[in-house]
Short mmCIF file of C-alpha atoms in Angstrom, two decimals:
data_model
loop_
_atom_site.label_atom_id
_atom_site.label_comp_id
_atom_site.label_asym_id
_atom_site.label_seq_id
_atom_site.Cartn_x
_atom_site.Cartn_y
_atom_site.Cartn_z
CA MET X 543 53.01 260.33 161.03
CA GLY X 544 56.29 260.20 162.73
CA ALA X 545 58.35 257.15 163.30
CA ALA X 546 59.65 255.51 166.42
CA PRO X 547 63.38 254.48 166.86
CA GLY X 548 64.16 251.45 164.72
CA GLY X 549 61.65 252.66 161.98
CA LYS X 550 58.57 251.37 163.46
CA PRO X 551 55.61 253.63 163.31
CA GLU X 552 54.56 255.04 166.44
CA ASN X 553 50.85 253.98 166.10
CA LYS X 554 52.38 250.32 166.17
CA VAL X 555 54.87 250.86 168.92
CA VAL X 556 52.16 251.43 171.60
CA PRO X 557 49.88 248.25 170.74
CA ASP X 558 53.01 246.14 170.54
CA ALA X 559 54.22 247.26 173.95
CA ALA X 560 50.70 246.88 175.46
CA ALA X 561 50.77 243.08 174.02
CA TRP X 562 53.90 242.57 175.57
CA VAL X 563 53.13 244.02 178.97
CA PHE X 564 49.80 242.15 178.91
CA ASN X 565 51.30 238.70 178.16
CA ILE X 566 53.98 238.99 180.79
CA VAL X 567 51.52 240.33 183.60
CA THR X 568 48.89 237.62 182.90
CA SER X 569 51.43 234.61 182.36
CA VAL X 570 53.47 235.23 185.41
CA GLY X 571 50.39 236.31 187.43
CA ILE X 572 48.45 233.11 186.96
CA ILE X 573 51.60 231.23 188.08
CA MET X 574 51.73 233.23 191.20
CA VAL X 575 48.08 233.00 191.86
CA ASN X 576 47.67 229.46 191.50
CA LYS X 577 50.85 228.70 193.55
CA ALA X 578 49.35 230.57 196.41
CA LEU X 579 46.11 228.62 195.98
CA MET X 580 47.88 225.34 195.95
CA GLY X 581 50.67 226.12 198.34
CA THR X 582 49.47 228.51 200.69
CA HIS X 583 45.81 227.80 200.93
CA GLY X 584 46.02 224.01 200.14
CA PHE X 585 43.37 224.07 197.24
CA GLY X 586 45.21 221.15 195.52
CA PHE X 587 42.52 220.45 193.07
CA VAL X 588 44.48 220.56 189.79
CA THR X 589 41.99 219.16 187.42
CA THR X 590 38.88 221.09 188.75
CA LEU X 591 40.52 224.26 188.80
CA PRO X 592 41.54 224.32 185.12
CA GLY X 593 37.88 223.13 184.40
CA ILE X 594 36.51 226.19 185.94
CA HIS X 595 39.12 228.14 184.11
CA PHE X 596 38.03 226.90 180.76
CA ALA X 597 34.31 227.03 181.54
CA THR X 598 35.02 230.97 182.11
CA THR X 599 36.97 231.07 178.86
CA ALA X 600 34.36 229.15 176.94
CA LEU X 601 31.57 231.51 178.23
CA VAL X 602 33.74 234.54 177.03
CA ALA X 603 34.27 232.62 173.53
CA LEU X 604 30.25 232.14 173.20
CA ILE X 605 29.80 235.87 173.99
CA LEU X 606 32.45 236.75 171.36
CA LYS X 607 30.68 234.49 168.92
CA LEU X 608 27.33 235.92 169.47
CA LEU X 609 28.68 239.43 169.03
CA GLY X 610 30.10 238.43 165.59
CA TYR X 611 33.92 238.54 166.64
CA LEU X 612 34.39 234.55 165.98
CA GLU X 613 33.66 233.41 162.18
CA PRO X 614 31.96 230.12 161.88
CA SER X 615 34.55 227.43 161.54
CA TYR X 616 34.57 223.38 161.31
CA LEU X 617 36.57 221.01 163.41
CA PRO X 618 35.82 217.29 163.21
CA LEU X 619 34.96 215.46 166.39
CA PRO X 620 37.75 212.87 166.28
CA GLU X 621 40.28 215.97 165.95
CA LEU X 622 38.61 217.66 168.73
CA MET X 623 38.65 214.70 171.00
CA LYS X 624 42.31 213.97 170.41
CA TYR X 625 43.16 217.72 171.02
CA VAL X 626 41.30 217.58 174.34
CA LEU X 627 42.93 214.50 175.38
CA PHE X 628 46.47 215.98 175.02
CA ALA X 629 45.29 219.58 176.49
CA ASN X 630 43.87 218.08 179.58
CA ILE X 631 46.76 215.70 180.43
CA SER X 632 48.85 219.06 179.65
CA VAL X 633 46.85 221.32 182.06
CA VAL X 634 46.68 218.88 184.80
CA GLY X 635 50.26 217.73 184.62
CA MET X 636 51.23 221.48 184.52
CA ASN X 637 49.30 222.24 187.68
CA ALA X 638 50.26 219.18 189.57
CA SER X 639 54.07 220.04 188.98
CA LEU X 640 53.45 223.45 190.11
CA MET X 641 51.73 222.11 193.35
CA TRP X 642 54.51 219.48 194.16
CA ASN X 643 57.56 221.36 193.06
CA SER X 644 59.32 224.56 193.79
CA VAL X 645 58.33 227.65 191.54
CA GLY X 646 61.99 227.49 190.18
CA PHE X 647 61.92 223.82 189.09
CA TYR X 648 58.61 224.12 187.68
CA GLN X 649 59.65 227.07 185.51
CA ILE X 650 62.94 225.60 184.49
CA SER X 651 61.57 222.11 183.72
CA LYS X 652 59.25 223.75 181.24
CA LEU X 653 62.38 224.80 179.03
CA SER X 654 62.93 221.00 178.11
CA MET X 655 59.65 221.18 176.11
CA VAL X 656 61.99 222.63 173.29
CA PRO X 657 63.87 219.35 172.87
CA VAL X 658 60.78 217.42 172.75
CA LEU X 659 59.11 219.68 170.30
CA CYS X 660 62.26 219.29 168.18
CA MET X 661 62.03 215.74 168.09
CA LEU X 662 58.36 215.91 166.98
CA GLU X 663 59.54 218.12 164.14
CA VAL X 664 62.09 215.63 163.16
CA LEU X 665 59.85 212.70 163.01
CA PHE X 666 56.74 214.30 161.73
CA GLU X 667 57.78 217.33 159.52
CA ASN X 668 61.20 216.05 158.43
CA ILE X 669 62.93 219.27 160.13
CA ARG X 670 66.73 219.28 160.11
CA TYR X 671 68.71 221.16 162.67
CA SER X 672 72.33 222.66 162.37
CA ARG X 673 75.14 221.70 164.55
CA ASP X 674 75.00 225.01 166.74
CA THR X 675 71.17 224.52 167.15
CA LYS X 676 71.66 220.82 168.42
CA LEU X 677 74.52 221.86 170.64
CA SER X 678 72.30 224.81 172.27
CA ILE X 679 69.39 222.11 172.99
CA ILE X 680 72.22 219.94 174.79
CA VAL X 681 72.98 222.94 176.85
CA VAL X 682 69.39 223.45 177.86
CA LEU X 683 69.11 219.89 179.00
CA VAL X 684 72.33 220.01 180.82
CA GLY X 685 70.93 222.92 182.73
CA VAL X 686 67.58 221.30 183.59
CA ALA X 687 69.42 218.27 184.56
CA ILE X 688 71.45 220.03 187.06
CA CYS X 689 68.43 221.90 188.53
CA THR X 690 66.77 218.22 188.83
CA VAL X 691 69.85 216.44 190.46
CA THR X 692 70.86 219.33 192.77
CA ASP X 693 67.38 220.77 193.83
CA VAL X 694 66.63 219.01 197.14
CA SER X 695 63.07 220.07 196.94
CA VAL X 696 62.39 217.88 193.94
CA ASN X 697 60.46 214.54 194.84
CA THR X 698 59.32 211.62 192.98
CA LYS X 699 55.95 212.97 192.30
CA GLY X 700 56.84 216.27 191.36
CA LEU X 701 59.40 214.91 188.85
CA ILE X 702 56.93 212.63 187.39
CA ALA X 703 54.46 215.38 187.02
CA ALA X 704 56.83 217.52 185.49
CA ALA X 705 57.83 214.80 182.93
CA VAL X 706 54.05 214.24 181.83
CA ALA X 707 53.44 218.08 181.73
CA VAL X 708 56.40 218.66 179.51
CA CYS X 709 55.65 215.84 176.97
CA SER X 710 52.05 216.23 176.92
CA THR X 711 52.42 220.04 176.50
CA ALA X 712 54.70 219.37 173.48
CA PHE X 713 52.19 217.04 172.01
CA GLN X 714 49.42 219.74 172.40
CA GLN X 715 51.42 222.61 170.87
CA HIS X 716 52.50 220.33 167.95
CA TYR X 717 48.74 219.32 167.49
CA ILE X 718 47.67 223.01 167.50
CA HIS X 719 50.07 223.84 164.69
CA HIS X 720 48.49 220.64 162.75
CA LEU X 721 45.04 221.81 163.43
CA GLN X 722 45.31 225.29 162.43
CA ASN X 723 47.06 224.52 159.28
CA LYS X 724 44.85 221.58 158.21
CA TYR X 725 41.54 223.27 158.82
CA SER X 726 42.48 226.96 158.44
CA LEU X 727 41.47 227.88 162.08
CA SER X 728 42.54 230.99 163.93
CA ALA X 729 43.52 230.77 167.64
CA PHE X 730 40.27 232.19 168.56
CA ASN X 731 38.30 229.99 166.46
CA LEU X 732 40.25 226.91 167.81
CA LEU X 733 39.71 228.30 171.20
CA GLY X 734 35.82 228.30 170.51
CA HIS X 735 35.82 224.69 169.75
CA THR X 736 38.10 223.42 172.62
CA ALA X 737 37.31 225.47 175.46
CA PRO X 738 33.65 223.99 175.86
CA ALA X 739 34.95 220.37 175.54
CA GLN X 740 37.98 220.91 178.00
CA ALA X 741 35.60 222.58 180.57
CA ALA X 742 32.93 219.77 180.42
CA SER X 743 35.36 216.78 180.39
CA LEU X 744 37.59 218.34 183.29
CA LEU X 745 34.67 219.43 185.42
CA LEU X 746 33.05 216.07 184.95
CA LEU X 747 36.27 213.86 185.72
CA GLY X 748 37.86 216.70 187.85
CA PRO X 749 36.49 215.87 191.43
CA PHE X 750 37.15 211.94 190.99
CA VAL X 751 40.83 212.87 189.64
CA ASP X 752 41.34 215.17 192.23
CA HIS X 753 40.42 212.93 195.15
CA TRP X 754 42.88 210.18 193.80
CA LEU X 755 45.52 212.73 193.71
CA THR X 756 45.01 214.45 197.03
CA ASN X 757 42.66 212.20 199.08
CA ASN X 758 40.56 215.32 199.47
CA GLY X 759 37.15 216.02 198.02
CA VAL X 760 36.52 219.42 196.18
CA ASP X 761 33.19 219.48 197.91
CA THR X 762 34.56 219.01 201.29
CA TYR X 763 37.23 221.77 201.15
CA ARG X 764 36.75 224.41 203.58
CA TYR X 765 36.27 227.50 201.40
CA ASN X 766 36.59 231.21 202.61
CA ASN X 767 36.54 234.52 201.07
CA VAL X 768 40.22 234.52 200.49
CA VAL X 769 40.14 231.36 198.64
CA THR X 770 37.00 232.38 196.54
CA PHE X 771 38.68 235.57 195.56
CA PHE X 772 41.84 233.86 194.43
CA ILE X 773 39.84 231.36 192.54
CA ALA X 774 37.89 234.13 190.69
CA LEU X 775 41.25 235.94 190.09
CA SER X 776 42.71 233.05 188.61
CA CYS X 777 39.89 232.57 186.30
CA MET X 778 40.07 236.21 185.15
CA ILE X 779 43.74 235.89 184.50
CA ALA X 780 43.37 232.70 182.71
CA ILE X 781 41.27 234.56 180.07
CA GLY X 782 43.74 237.24 179.79
CA THR X 783 46.54 234.46 179.43
CA ASN X 784 44.85 232.92 176.50
CA LEU X 785 43.96 236.14 174.93
CA SER X 786 47.28 237.60 175.27
CA GLN X 787 49.04 234.69 173.57
CA PHE X 788 46.66 234.88 170.92
CA ILE X 789 47.57 238.72 170.18
CA CYS X 790 51.45 238.19 170.63
CA ILE X 791 51.43 235.33 168.14
CA GLY X 792 49.70 237.34 165.68
CA ARG X 793 51.95 240.55 166.16
CA PHE X 794 55.31 239.19 166.86
CA THR X 795 57.79 236.89 165.17
CA ALA X 796 58.53 233.44 166.65
CA VAL X 797 62.04 234.70 167.87
CA SER X 798 60.57 237.99 169.41
CA PHE X 799 57.95 235.66 171.25
CA GLN X 800 60.47 233.30 172.66
CA VAL X 801 62.60 236.45 173.79
CA LEU X 802 59.49 237.37 175.67
CA GLY X 803 59.55 233.79 177.17
CA HIS X 804 62.95 234.42 178.66
CA MET X 805 61.70 237.44 180.42
CA LYS X 806 58.78 235.55 181.75
CA THR X 807 60.97 232.99 182.90
CA ILE X 808 63.18 235.36 184.89
CA LEU X 809 60.25 237.07 186.34
CA VAL X 810 58.67 233.73 187.40
CA LEU X 811 61.91 232.54 189.24
CA THR X 812 62.48 235.94 190.97
CA LEU X 813 59.02 236.56 192.09
CA GLY X 814 58.76 232.69 193.20
CA PHE X 815 61.81 232.95 195.39
CA ILE X 816 60.46 236.60 196.77
CA LEU X 817 56.95 235.17 197.49
CA PHE X 818 57.34 231.57 198.25
CA GLY X 819 60.87 231.42 199.80
CA ARG X 820 63.82 230.06 198.63
CA GLU X 821 62.91 226.52 198.67
CA GLY X 822 65.39 224.25 196.97
CA LEU X 823 67.67 227.19 195.83
CA ASN X 824 71.61 226.72 196.07
CA VAL X 825 74.43 227.48 194.10
CA HIS X 826 74.15 224.42 191.80
CA VAL X 827 70.38 225.04 191.28
CA ALA X 828 71.30 228.90 190.34
CA PHE X 829 73.81 227.65 187.99
CA GLY X 830 71.57 225.00 186.23
CA MET X 831 68.84 227.81 185.75
CA ILE X 832 71.47 230.36 184.43
CA LEU X 833 72.74 227.54 182.02
CA ALA X 834 69.33 226.65 180.88
CA ILE X 835 68.30 230.07 179.91
CA VAL X 836 71.71 230.75 178.26
CA GLY X 837 70.79 227.62 176.09
CA MET X 838 67.54 228.75 175.16
CA ILE X 839 68.88 232.23 173.87
CA TRP X 840 71.52 230.42 171.98
CA TYR X 841 68.79 228.04 170.67
CA ASN X 842 66.69 231.02 169.21
CA HIS X 843 69.79 232.61 167.84
CA ALA X 844 70.92 229.44 166.13
CA SER X 845 67.78 228.53 164.74
CA SER X 846 66.79 231.70 163.26
CA ARG X 847 69.99 231.78 161.21
CA PRO X 848 69.96 230.42 157.65
CA GLY X 849 70.27 226.51 157.84
CA GLY X 850 69.57 226.52 161.67
CA LYS X 851 66.44 225.02 161.16
CA GLU X 852 64.93 223.82 157.71
CA CYS X 853 62.69 221.46 155.95
CA GLN X 854 64.33 218.62 153.95
CA ASP X 855 61.91 218.05 151.34
CA TYR X 856 63.13 214.91 149.61
CA ARG X 857 61.13 213.79 146.52
CA GLU X 858 62.03 210.62 144.72
CA PRO X 859 62.51 211.28 140.75
CA VAL X 860 59.44 210.28 138.85
CA GLN X 861 59.62 208.40 135.65
CA GLU X 862 58.62 211.38 133.53
CA ASP X 863 61.28 213.48 134.86
CA ILE X 864 64.03 210.95 134.14
CA GLU X 865 62.62 210.55 130.54
CA GLN X 866 62.62 214.27 130.10
CA VAL X 867 66.36 214.45 131.36
CA ASP X 868 67.33 211.57 129.16
CA GLN X 869 65.54 212.67 125.89
CA PRO X 870 67.68 214.98 123.61
CA PRO X 871 65.95 218.29 122.34
CA GLN X 872 64.15 217.58 119.24
CA VAL X 873 65.11 219.60 116.02
CA LYS X 874 62.44 221.24 114.15
CA PRO X 875 62.41 220.69 110.17
CA ASP X 876 63.63 224.03 109.51
CA GLY X 877 66.83 223.26 111.78
CA LYS X 878 65.82 225.82 114.52
CA ASN X 879 65.42 224.72 118.09
#
């Protein structure tokens, strides 16, 4: 078997490329479809829509389990409930941010999840960062701050939704890492546990929360063929988004996956301005976007270098260790050590 440039076997290049394209298309596609649903067609039910997404995903997970593609696994109910709380707040916050903000600000605000995740790692995992890594995080925050201050489309509701979305999503991602390590769960297994619970909770509470947020009822919305098509399309893309993330995380390194994230950011910004107008776009906002993206690229480079991001494992000396250090080596009777 020949090798592709860079020494990677040809039979691995094609699946890797397919995984990249699959993730990019589904991740960017669901943002565009949901923005069209909420912005163009006024389907502002940000709790019910993800409930439908997770119900569809739960059905697919059940089919995969029945076909034997998902192995039996265990997740305690208290852990599941905590995860569902974080995840539901995250998905509702993200959709509300997308509905009330421009596509550009929605996407750029998500970059500030990195500093929040870093703070969680420092607090709970004793991770320490190098000077360059810290400076790169500051650059990201400055870029996001410039976008926030100078984007005239940013409003109080949108800003609060973005802040809630960023914090809750960071907690959710950190908790995913905790659950997978603690209970040896694959991404597919975790999805099989969480999707039904999220679907049930979001569909149960969705109509009430959405009525409180929009003063409109999901049952009184005037549906038509176009809206129904977009809802079905959004559900199908949501399944692909989940699956593609699992595939990419399994195939690529963390740095490669972050580079993929930069490509998605640029595509979302470009398509957002093309499809939904240049709402909130000016020179200062464009500069803030570029600065935030540059900061993210710098962060990936700095954190991947030796010492850029490492765990400091401090262990206090045990009394036995002290005695072993202080005790001189014993000499055998024949005089040999």
